[in-house]
Short mmCIF file of C-alpha atoms and ligand atoms in Angstrom, two decimals:
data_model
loop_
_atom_site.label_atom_id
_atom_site.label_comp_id
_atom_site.label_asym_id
_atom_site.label_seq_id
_atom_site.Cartn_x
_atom_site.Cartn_y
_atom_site.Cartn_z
CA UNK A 116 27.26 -74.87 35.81
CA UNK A 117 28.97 -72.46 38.24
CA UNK A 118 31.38 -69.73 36.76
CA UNK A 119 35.09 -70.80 37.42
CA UNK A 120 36.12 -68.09 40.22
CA UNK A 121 39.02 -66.81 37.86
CA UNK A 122 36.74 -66.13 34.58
CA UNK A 123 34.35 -63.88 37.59
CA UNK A 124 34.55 -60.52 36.34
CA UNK A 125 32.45 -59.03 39.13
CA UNK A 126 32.40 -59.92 42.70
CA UNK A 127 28.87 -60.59 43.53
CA UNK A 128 27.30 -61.67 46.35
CA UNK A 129 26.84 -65.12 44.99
CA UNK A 130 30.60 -65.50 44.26
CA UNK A 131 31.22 -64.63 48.13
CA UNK A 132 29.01 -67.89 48.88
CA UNK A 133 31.24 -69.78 46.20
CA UNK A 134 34.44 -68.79 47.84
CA UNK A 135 33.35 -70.13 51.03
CA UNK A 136 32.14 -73.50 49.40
CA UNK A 137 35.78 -73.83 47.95
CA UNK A 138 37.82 -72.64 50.39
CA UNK A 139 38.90 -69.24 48.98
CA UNK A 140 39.64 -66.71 51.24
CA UNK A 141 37.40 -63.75 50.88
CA UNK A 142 39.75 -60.46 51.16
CA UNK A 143 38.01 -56.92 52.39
CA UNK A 144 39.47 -53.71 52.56
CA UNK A 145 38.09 -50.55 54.11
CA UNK A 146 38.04 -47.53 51.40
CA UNK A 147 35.92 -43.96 51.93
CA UNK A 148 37.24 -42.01 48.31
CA UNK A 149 37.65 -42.55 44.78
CA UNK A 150 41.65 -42.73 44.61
CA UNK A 151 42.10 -45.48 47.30
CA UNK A 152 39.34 -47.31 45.73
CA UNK A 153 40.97 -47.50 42.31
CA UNK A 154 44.20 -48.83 43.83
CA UNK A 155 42.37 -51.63 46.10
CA UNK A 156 40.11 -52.27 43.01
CA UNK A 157 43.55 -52.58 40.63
CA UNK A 158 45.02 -54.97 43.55
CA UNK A 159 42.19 -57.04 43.16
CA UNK A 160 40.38 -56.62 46.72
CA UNK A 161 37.40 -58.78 46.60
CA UNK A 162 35.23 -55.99 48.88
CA UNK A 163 35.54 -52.67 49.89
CA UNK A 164 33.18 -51.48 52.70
CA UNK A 165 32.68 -47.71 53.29
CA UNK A 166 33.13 -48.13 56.86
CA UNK A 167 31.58 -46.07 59.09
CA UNK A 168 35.53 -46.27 60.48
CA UNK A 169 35.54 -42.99 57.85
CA UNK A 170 34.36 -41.03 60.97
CA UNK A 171 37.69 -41.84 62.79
CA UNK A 172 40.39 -41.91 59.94
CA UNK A 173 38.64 -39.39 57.44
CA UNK A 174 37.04 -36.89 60.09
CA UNK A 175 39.26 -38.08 62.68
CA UNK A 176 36.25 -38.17 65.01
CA UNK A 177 37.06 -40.30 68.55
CA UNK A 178 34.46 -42.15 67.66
CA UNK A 179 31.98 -43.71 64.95
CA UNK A 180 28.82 -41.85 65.59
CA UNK A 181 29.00 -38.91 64.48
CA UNK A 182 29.33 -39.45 60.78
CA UNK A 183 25.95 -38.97 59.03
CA UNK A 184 24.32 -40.81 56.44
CA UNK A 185 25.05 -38.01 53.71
CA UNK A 186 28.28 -38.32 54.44
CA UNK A 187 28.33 -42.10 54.15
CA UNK A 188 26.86 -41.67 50.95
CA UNK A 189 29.22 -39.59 49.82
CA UNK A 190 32.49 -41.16 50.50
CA UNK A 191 30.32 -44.13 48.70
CA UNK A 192 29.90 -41.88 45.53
CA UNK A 193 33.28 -41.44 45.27
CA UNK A 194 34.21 -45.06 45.88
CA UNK A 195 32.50 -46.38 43.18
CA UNK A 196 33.81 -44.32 40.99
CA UNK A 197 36.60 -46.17 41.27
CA UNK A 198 35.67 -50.05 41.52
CA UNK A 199 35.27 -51.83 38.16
CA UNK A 200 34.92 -55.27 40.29
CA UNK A 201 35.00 -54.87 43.82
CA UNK A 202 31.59 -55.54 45.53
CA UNK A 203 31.05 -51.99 47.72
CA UNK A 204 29.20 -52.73 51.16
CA UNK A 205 28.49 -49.55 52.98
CA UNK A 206 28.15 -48.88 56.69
CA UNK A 207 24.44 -47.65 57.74
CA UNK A 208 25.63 -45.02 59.82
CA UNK A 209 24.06 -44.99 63.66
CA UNK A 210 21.29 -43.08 63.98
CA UNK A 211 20.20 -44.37 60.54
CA UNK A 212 18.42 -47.64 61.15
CA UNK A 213 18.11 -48.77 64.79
CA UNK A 214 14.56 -46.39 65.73
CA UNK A 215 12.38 -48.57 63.29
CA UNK A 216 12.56 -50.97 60.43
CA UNK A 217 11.18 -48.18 57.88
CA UNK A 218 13.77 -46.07 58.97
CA UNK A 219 16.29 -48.81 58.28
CA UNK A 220 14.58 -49.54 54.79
CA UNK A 221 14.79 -45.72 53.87
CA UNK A 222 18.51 -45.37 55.20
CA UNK A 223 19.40 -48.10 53.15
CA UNK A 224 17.56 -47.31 49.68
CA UNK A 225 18.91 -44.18 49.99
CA UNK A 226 22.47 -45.52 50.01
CA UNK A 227 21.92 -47.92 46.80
CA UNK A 228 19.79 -45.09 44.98
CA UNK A 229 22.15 -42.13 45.36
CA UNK A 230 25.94 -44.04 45.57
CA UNK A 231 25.56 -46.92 43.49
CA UNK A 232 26.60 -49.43 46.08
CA UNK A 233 26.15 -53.23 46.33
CA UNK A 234 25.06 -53.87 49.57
CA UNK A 235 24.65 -52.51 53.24
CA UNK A 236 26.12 -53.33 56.65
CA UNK A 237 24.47 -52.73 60.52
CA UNK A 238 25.70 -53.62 63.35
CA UNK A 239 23.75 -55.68 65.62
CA UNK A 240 21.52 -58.96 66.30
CA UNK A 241 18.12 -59.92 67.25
CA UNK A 242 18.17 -56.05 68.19
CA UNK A 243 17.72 -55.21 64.31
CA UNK A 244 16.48 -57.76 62.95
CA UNK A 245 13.17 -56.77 61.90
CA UNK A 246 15.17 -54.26 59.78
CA UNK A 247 17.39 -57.05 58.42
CA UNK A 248 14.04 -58.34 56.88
CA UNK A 249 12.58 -55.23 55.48
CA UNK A 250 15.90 -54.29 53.88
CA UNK A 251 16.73 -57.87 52.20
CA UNK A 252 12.49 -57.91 51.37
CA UNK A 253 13.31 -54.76 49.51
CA UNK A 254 16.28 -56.52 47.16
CA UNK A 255 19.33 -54.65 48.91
CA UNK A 256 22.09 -57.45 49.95
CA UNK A 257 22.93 -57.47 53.90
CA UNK A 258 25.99 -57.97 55.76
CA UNK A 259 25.93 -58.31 59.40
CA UNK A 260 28.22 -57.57 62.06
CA UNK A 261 28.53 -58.90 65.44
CA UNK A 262 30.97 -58.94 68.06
CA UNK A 263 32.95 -55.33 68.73
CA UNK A 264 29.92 -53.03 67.24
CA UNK A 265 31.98 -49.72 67.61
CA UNK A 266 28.53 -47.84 66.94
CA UNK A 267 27.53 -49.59 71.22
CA UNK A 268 30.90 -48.31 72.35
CA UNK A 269 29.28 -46.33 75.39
CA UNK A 270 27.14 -49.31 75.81
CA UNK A 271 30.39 -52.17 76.43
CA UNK A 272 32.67 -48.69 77.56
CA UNK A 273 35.85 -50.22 76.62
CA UNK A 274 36.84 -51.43 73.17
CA UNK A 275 38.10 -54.50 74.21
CA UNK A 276 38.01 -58.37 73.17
CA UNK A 277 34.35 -59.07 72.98
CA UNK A 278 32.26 -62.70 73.64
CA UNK A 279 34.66 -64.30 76.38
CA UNK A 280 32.27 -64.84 78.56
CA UNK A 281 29.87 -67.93 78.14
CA UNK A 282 26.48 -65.93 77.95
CA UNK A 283 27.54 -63.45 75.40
CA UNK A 284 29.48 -66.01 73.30
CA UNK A 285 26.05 -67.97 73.27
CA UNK A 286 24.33 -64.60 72.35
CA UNK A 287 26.62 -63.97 69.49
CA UNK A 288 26.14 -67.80 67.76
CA UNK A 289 22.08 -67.12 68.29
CA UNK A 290 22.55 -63.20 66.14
CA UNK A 291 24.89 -65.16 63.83
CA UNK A 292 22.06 -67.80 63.24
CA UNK A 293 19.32 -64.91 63.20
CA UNK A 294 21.04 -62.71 60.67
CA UNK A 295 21.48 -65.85 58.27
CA UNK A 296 18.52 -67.16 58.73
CA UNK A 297 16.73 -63.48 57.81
CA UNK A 298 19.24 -63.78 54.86
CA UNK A 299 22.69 -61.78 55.21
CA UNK A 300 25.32 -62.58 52.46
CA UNK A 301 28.26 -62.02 55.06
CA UNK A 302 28.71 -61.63 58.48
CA UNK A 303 31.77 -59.48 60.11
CA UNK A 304 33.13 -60.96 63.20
CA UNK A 305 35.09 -58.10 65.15
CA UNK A 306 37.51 -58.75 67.92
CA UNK A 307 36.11 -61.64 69.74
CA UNK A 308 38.05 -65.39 70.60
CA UNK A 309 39.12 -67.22 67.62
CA UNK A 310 38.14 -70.19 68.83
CA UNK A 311 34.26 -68.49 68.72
CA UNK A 312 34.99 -67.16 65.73
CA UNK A 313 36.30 -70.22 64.21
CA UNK A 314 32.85 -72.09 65.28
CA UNK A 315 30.85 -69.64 63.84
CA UNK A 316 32.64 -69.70 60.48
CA UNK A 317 32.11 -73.58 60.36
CA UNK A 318 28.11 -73.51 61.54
CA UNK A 319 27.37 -70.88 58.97
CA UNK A 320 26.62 -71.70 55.00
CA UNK A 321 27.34 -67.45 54.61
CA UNK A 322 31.03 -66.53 54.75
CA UNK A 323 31.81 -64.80 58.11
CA UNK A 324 34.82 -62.19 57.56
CA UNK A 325 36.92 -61.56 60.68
CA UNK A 326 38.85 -58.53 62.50
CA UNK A 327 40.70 -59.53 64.99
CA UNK A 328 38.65 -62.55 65.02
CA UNK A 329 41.23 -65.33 64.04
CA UNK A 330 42.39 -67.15 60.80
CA UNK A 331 39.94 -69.90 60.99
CA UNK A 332 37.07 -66.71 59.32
CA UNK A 333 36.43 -67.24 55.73
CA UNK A 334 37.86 -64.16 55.45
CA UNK A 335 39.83 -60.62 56.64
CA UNK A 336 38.92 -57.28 56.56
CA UNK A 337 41.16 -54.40 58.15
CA UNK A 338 40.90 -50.82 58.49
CA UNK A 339 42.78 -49.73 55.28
CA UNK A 340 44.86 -46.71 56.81
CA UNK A 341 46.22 -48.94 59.67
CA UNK A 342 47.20 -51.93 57.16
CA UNK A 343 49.12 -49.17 55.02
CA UNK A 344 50.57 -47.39 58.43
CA UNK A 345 48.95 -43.82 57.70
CA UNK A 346 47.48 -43.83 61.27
CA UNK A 347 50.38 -44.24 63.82
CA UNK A 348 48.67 -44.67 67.41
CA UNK A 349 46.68 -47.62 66.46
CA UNK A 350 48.27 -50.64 67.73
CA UNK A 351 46.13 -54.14 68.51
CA UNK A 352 47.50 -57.12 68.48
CA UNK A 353 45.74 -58.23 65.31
CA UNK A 354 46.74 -55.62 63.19
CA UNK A 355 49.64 -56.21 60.61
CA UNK A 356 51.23 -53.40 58.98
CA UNK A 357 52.42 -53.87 55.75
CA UNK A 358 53.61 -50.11 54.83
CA UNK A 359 54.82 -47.06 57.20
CA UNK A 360 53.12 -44.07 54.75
CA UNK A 361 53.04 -42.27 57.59
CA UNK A 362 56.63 -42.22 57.48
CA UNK A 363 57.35 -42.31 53.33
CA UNK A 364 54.15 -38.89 53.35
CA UNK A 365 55.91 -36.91 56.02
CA UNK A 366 59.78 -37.37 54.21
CA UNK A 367 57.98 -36.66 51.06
CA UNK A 368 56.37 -33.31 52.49
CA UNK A 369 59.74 -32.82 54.29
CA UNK A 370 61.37 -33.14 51.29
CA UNK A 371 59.32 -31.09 49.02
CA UNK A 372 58.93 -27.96 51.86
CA UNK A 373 63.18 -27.88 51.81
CA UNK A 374 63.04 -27.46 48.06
CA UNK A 375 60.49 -25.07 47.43
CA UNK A 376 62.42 -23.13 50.61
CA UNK A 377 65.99 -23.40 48.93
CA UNK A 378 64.29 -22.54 45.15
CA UNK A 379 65.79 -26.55 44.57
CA UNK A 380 61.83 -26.70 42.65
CA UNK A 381 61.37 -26.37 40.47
CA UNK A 382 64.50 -26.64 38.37
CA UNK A 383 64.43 -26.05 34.38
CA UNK A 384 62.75 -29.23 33.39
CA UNK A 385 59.54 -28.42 35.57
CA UNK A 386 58.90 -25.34 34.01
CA UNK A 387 57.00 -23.75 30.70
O1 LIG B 764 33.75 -49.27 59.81
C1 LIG B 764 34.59 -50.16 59.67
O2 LIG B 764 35.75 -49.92 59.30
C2 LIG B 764 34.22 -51.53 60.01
C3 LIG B 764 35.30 -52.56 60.01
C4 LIG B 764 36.09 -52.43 61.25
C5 LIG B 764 34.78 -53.91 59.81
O3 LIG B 764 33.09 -51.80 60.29
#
């Protein structure tokens, strides 16, 4: 008899597939240290992916290449730390997996062996796939991701709305197919048509988490310093804001900078 989703006290892999088969939105969160973590955990996030995203909003590289795979594992340390039910999929950085399969394997082992993760992610398709199969062969859970791979970005040039055209919509459904049928848990859909996104969703028996991808994914996942307004220049369409920290950090710095200046702090009661 299957667990009833509310008694789960550890998001698995195998709950994922249950959400999908009952309708339950999956919810995923981007997190790269231990203090976020523990506040997405405490919200009750269903996954947190290291994203390799840490290069831009951590490092604040341009892009996601840089970031190496000891950094990845890392900002993965330190995320666990903080999850008591999350499941924590980390980004294989680039540069990590895509030379060979045993390269991939390696990458990947030494994410689960030194941070304590879940489960990986790479970006990519038939491109990977061997690699897909030698990591799952080794017992390390697989997400995909198809669509906007941010790792190509000097490939596609732009990072724009991916999959509108007919031959690389077809491309996308055929990697979607491939990565389940090498056996991914998950797929992430990023910025591509809804309507594609929405037929991918419903073809797949894995749930397929979107970004910019629609509502009709099984579920979301967002970049957690643009859904909480600490980056400012961001702005796509599919991103909702639902805080301006930005805003409430600098007035808070503000603040504190004019009382230390006017000897306002600390006052009696903050003192020994
Ligand atoms: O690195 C990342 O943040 C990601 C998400 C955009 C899905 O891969």
């Amino acid at each position: 008899m299957s667990t009833a989703l509310k008694d789960v006290k550890r998001i698995t892999t195998h709950v994922l597939m249950q959400m999908k088969n009952e309708g339950k939105k999956i919810t995923m969160l981007t997190g790269y240290d231990y203090s976020m973590a523990k506040i997405l955990d405490d919200a009750g996030i269903d996954i947190i992916l290291v994203g390799d995203s840490a290069s831009n909003v951590m490092a604040g590289h341009e892009t996601t290449l840089p970031i190496t795979l000891d950094q990845m594992i890392y900002h993965a340390q330190s995320v666990v730390r903080g999850v008591t039910k999350a499941l924590v999929v980390v980004d294989l950085p680039f540069g990590s997996y895509q030379s060979n399969p045993g390269k991939a394997l390696e990458s990947a082992v030494r994410i689960m062996k030194e941070s304590g993760a879940h489960a990986v992610k790479l970006e990519g398709g038939q491109e990977i796939i061997e690699a897909v199969y030698k990591i799952i062969a080794s017992g390390i859970p697989v997400m995909g991701h198809l669509g906007l791979m941010p790792q190509s970005i000097y490939k596609y040039g732009t990072y724009s709305v991916r999959a509108k055209e007919e031959d690389e919509a077809n491309k996308l459904i055929s990697d979607a197919k491939l990565l389940q049928k090498a056996g991914c848990f998950g797929i992430v859909l990023e910025k591509i048509p809804s309507t594609l996104a929405t037929q991918v969703a419903q073809s797949l028996e894995i749930p397929v988490i979107g970004i910019g991808a629609g509502n009709g994914c099984d579920g979301q996942v967002l970049v957690s310093h643009d859904l909480l307004g600490i980056t400012k220049d961001f702005n796509p369409r599919f991103l909702r804001r639902y805080a301006d920290l930005y805003t409430v950090i600098k007035e808070s710095v503000e603040n504190y900078i004019e009382d230390v200046r006017s000897s306002d702090f600390p006052n009696e009661k903050e003192q020994y």
